[in-house]
Coordinates of C-alpha atoms and ligand atoms in Angstrom, one line a residue:
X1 CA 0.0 0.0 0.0
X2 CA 1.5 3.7 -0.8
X3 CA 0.3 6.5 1.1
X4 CA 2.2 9.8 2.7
X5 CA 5.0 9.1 5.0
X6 CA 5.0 11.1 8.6
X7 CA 7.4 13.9 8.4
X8 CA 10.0 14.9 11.3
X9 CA 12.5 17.4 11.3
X10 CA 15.3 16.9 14.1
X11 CA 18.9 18.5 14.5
X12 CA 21.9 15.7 14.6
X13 CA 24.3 13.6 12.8
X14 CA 22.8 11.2 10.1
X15 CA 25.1 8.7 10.8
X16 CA 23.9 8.0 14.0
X17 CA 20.1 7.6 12.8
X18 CA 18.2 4.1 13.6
X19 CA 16.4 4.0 10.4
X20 CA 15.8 1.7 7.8
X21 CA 17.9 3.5 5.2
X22 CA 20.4 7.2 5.3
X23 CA 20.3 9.3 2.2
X24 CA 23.9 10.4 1.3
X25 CA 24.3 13.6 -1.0
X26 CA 27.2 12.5 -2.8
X27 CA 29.0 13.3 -6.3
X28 CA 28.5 11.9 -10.0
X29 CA 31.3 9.9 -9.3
X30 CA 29.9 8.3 -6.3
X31 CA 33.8 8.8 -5.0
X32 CA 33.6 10.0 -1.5
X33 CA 34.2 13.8 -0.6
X34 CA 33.5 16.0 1.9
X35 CA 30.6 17.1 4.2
X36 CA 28.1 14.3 4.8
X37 CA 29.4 12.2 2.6
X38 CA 32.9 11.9 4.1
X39 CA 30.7 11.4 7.7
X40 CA 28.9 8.5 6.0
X41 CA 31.6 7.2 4.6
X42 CA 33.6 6.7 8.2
X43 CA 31.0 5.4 10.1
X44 CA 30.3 3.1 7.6
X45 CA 33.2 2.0 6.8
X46 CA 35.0 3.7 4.2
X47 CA 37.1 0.8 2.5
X48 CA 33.8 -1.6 1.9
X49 CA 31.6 1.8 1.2
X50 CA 34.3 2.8 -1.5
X51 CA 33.9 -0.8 -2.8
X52 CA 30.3 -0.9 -2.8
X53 CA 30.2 2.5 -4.6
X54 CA 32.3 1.3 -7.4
X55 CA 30.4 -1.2 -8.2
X56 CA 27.0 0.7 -8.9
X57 CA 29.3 3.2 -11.2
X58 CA 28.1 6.7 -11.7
X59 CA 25.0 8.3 -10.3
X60 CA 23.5 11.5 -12.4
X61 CA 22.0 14.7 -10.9
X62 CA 18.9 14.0 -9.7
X63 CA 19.1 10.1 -9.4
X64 CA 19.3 7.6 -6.6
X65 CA 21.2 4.1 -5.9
X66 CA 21.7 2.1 -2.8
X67 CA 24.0 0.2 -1.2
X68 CA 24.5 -1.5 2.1
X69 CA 25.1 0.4 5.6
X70 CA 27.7 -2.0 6.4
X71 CA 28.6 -0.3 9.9
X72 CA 25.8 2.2 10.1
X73 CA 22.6 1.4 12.4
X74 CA 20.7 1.8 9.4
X75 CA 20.6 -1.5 7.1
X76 CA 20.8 0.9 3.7
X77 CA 22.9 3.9 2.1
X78 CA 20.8 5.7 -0.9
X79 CA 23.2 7.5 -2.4
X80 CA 21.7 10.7 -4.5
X81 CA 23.4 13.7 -6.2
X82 CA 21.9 16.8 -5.8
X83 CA 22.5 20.0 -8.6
X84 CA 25.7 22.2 -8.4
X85 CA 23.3 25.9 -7.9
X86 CA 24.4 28.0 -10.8
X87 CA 21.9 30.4 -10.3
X88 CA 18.8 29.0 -10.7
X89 CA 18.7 28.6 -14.2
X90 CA 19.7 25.8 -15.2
X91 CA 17.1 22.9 -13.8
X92 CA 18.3 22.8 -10.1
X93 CA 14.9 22.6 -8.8
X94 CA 13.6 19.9 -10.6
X95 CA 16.8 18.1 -10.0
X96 CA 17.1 18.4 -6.4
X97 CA 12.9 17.9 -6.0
X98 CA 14.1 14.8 -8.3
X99 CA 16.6 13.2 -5.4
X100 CA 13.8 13.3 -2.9
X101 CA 11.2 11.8 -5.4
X102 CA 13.9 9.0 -6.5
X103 CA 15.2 8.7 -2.9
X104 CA 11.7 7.6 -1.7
X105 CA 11.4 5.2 -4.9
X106 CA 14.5 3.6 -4.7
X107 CA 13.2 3.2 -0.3
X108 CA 10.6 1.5 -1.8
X109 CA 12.4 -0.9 -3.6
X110 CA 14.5 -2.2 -0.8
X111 CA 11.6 -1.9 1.3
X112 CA 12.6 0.5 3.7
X113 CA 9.9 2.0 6.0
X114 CA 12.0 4.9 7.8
X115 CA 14.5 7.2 6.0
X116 CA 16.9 10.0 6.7
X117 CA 17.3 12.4 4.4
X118 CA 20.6 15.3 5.0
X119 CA 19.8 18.9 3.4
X120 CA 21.0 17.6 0.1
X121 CA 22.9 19.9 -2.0
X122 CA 22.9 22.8 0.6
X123 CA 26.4 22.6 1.5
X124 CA 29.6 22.2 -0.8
X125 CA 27.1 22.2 -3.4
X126 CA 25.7 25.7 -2.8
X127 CA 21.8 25.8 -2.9
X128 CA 19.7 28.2 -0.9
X129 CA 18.8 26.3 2.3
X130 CA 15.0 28.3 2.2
X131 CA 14.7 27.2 -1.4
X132 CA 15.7 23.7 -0.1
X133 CA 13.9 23.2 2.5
X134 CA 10.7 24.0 0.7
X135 CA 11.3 21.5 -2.3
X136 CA 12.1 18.6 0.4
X137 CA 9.0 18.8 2.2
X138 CA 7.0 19.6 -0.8
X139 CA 8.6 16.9 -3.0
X140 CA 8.5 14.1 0.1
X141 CA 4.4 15.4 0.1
X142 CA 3.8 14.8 -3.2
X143 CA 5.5 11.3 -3.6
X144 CA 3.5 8.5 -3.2
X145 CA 5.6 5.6 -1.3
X146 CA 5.2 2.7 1.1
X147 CA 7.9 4.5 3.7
X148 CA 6.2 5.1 6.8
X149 CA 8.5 7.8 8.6
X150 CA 10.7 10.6 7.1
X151 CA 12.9 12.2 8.8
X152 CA 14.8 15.3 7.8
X153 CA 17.9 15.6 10.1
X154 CA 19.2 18.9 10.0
X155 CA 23.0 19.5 10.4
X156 CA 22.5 23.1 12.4
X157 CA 19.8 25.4 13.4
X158 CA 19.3 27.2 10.7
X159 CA 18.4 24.5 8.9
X160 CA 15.6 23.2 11.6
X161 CA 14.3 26.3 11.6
X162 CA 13.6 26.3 8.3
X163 CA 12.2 22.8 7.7
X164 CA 9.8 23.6 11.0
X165 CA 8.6 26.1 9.2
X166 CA 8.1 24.4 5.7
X167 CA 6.5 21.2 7.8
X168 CA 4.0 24.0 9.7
X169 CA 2.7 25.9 6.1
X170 CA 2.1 22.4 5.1
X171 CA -0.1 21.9 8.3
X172 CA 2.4 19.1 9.9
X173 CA 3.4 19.9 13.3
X174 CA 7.5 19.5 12.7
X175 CA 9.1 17.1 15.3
Ligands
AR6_1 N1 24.7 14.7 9.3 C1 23.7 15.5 8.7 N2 23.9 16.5 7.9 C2 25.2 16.8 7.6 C3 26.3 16.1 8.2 C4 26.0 15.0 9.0 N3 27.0 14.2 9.6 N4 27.5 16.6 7.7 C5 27.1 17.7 7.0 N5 25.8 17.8 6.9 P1 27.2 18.6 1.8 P2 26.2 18.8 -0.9 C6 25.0 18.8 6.2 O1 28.3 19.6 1.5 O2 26.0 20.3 -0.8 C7 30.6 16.2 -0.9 O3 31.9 16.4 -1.0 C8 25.6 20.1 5.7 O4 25.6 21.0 6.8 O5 27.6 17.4 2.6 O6 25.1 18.0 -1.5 C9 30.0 15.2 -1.9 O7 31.0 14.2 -2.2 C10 24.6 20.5 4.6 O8 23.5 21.1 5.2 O9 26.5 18.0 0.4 C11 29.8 16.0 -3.1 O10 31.0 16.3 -3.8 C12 24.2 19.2 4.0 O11 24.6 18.1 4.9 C13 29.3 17.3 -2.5 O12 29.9 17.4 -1.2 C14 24.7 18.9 2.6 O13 26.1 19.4 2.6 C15 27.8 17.4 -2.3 O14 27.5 18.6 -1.8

């Protein structure tokens, strides 16, 4: 059965989230790097991560693919690539609204019921954390999906601020 999953929005580390499956924001190359990705990568175990991510190739803007938590608490790594901001101009929105959508989808397919999601793409990558926020809890509204829990696990406060007040316009009481 699909419906709409229950949205939270807490501050903390993603790596230390008990859920079914952590969303990494990570590069085309699914290489490693820095900022979330370099956390996931150490607490999960960065020789048999780096492994795993070889194997599943490149990843484009927009798109989604899992691998194993290997030493996370959560059982699955969904690995999605947010858009470089250039501006605006040049399809960000759709492609970042596109991670979420294809986040949940590819949940679905392993059969996760929780997931983590980071504020993808608002770090090295450089996209307004208001816009952000907005397309993630709009995008994770409008997705139809089996996964039961969401929750959006905000680095700093900033950040919680604004997804409490994207999850309050959309009449959800944040966390
Ligand atoms: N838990 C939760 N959120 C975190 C954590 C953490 N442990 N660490 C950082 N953040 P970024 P991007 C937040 O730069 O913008 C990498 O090098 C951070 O504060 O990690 O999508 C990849 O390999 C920010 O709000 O990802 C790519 O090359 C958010 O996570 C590139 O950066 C995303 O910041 C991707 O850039």
């Amino acid at each position: 059965m699909t419906g709409q999953p229950r949205i939270e929005a807490v501050r903390g580390d993603i790596t230390t989230e008990h859920v079914d499956a952590v969303v990494n924001a990570a590069n085309e190359g699914l290489a490693g790097g820095g900022g979330v990705d370099s956390a996931i990568h150490r607490a999960a175990g960065a020789e048999e991560l780096h492994a795993a991510c070889a194997a599943l190739g490149r990843c484009k803007p927009g798109e989604a693919k899992s691998t194993p938590g290997f030493k996370l608490p959560a059982r699955w790594i969904i690995h999605t690539v947010g858009p470089v901001w250039s501006g605006g101009g040049f399809g960000e929105e759709m492609r970042l609204s596109s991670c979420y959508r294809r986040s949940l989808e590819v949940a679905d397919e392993l059969g996760a019921r929780s997931v983590a999601f980071p504020a993808i793409a608002t770090g090295v990558y450089g996209y307004p954390r208001e816009d952000a926020a907005r397309i993630a809890v709009r995008t994770l509204l409008a997705t139809p999906t089996a996964v039961e829990l969401v929750r959006l696990v905000a680095f700093d406060d900033e950040t919680l601020a604004l997804y409490e007040k994207e999850l309050a316009a959309a009449g959800l009481a944040g966390s």
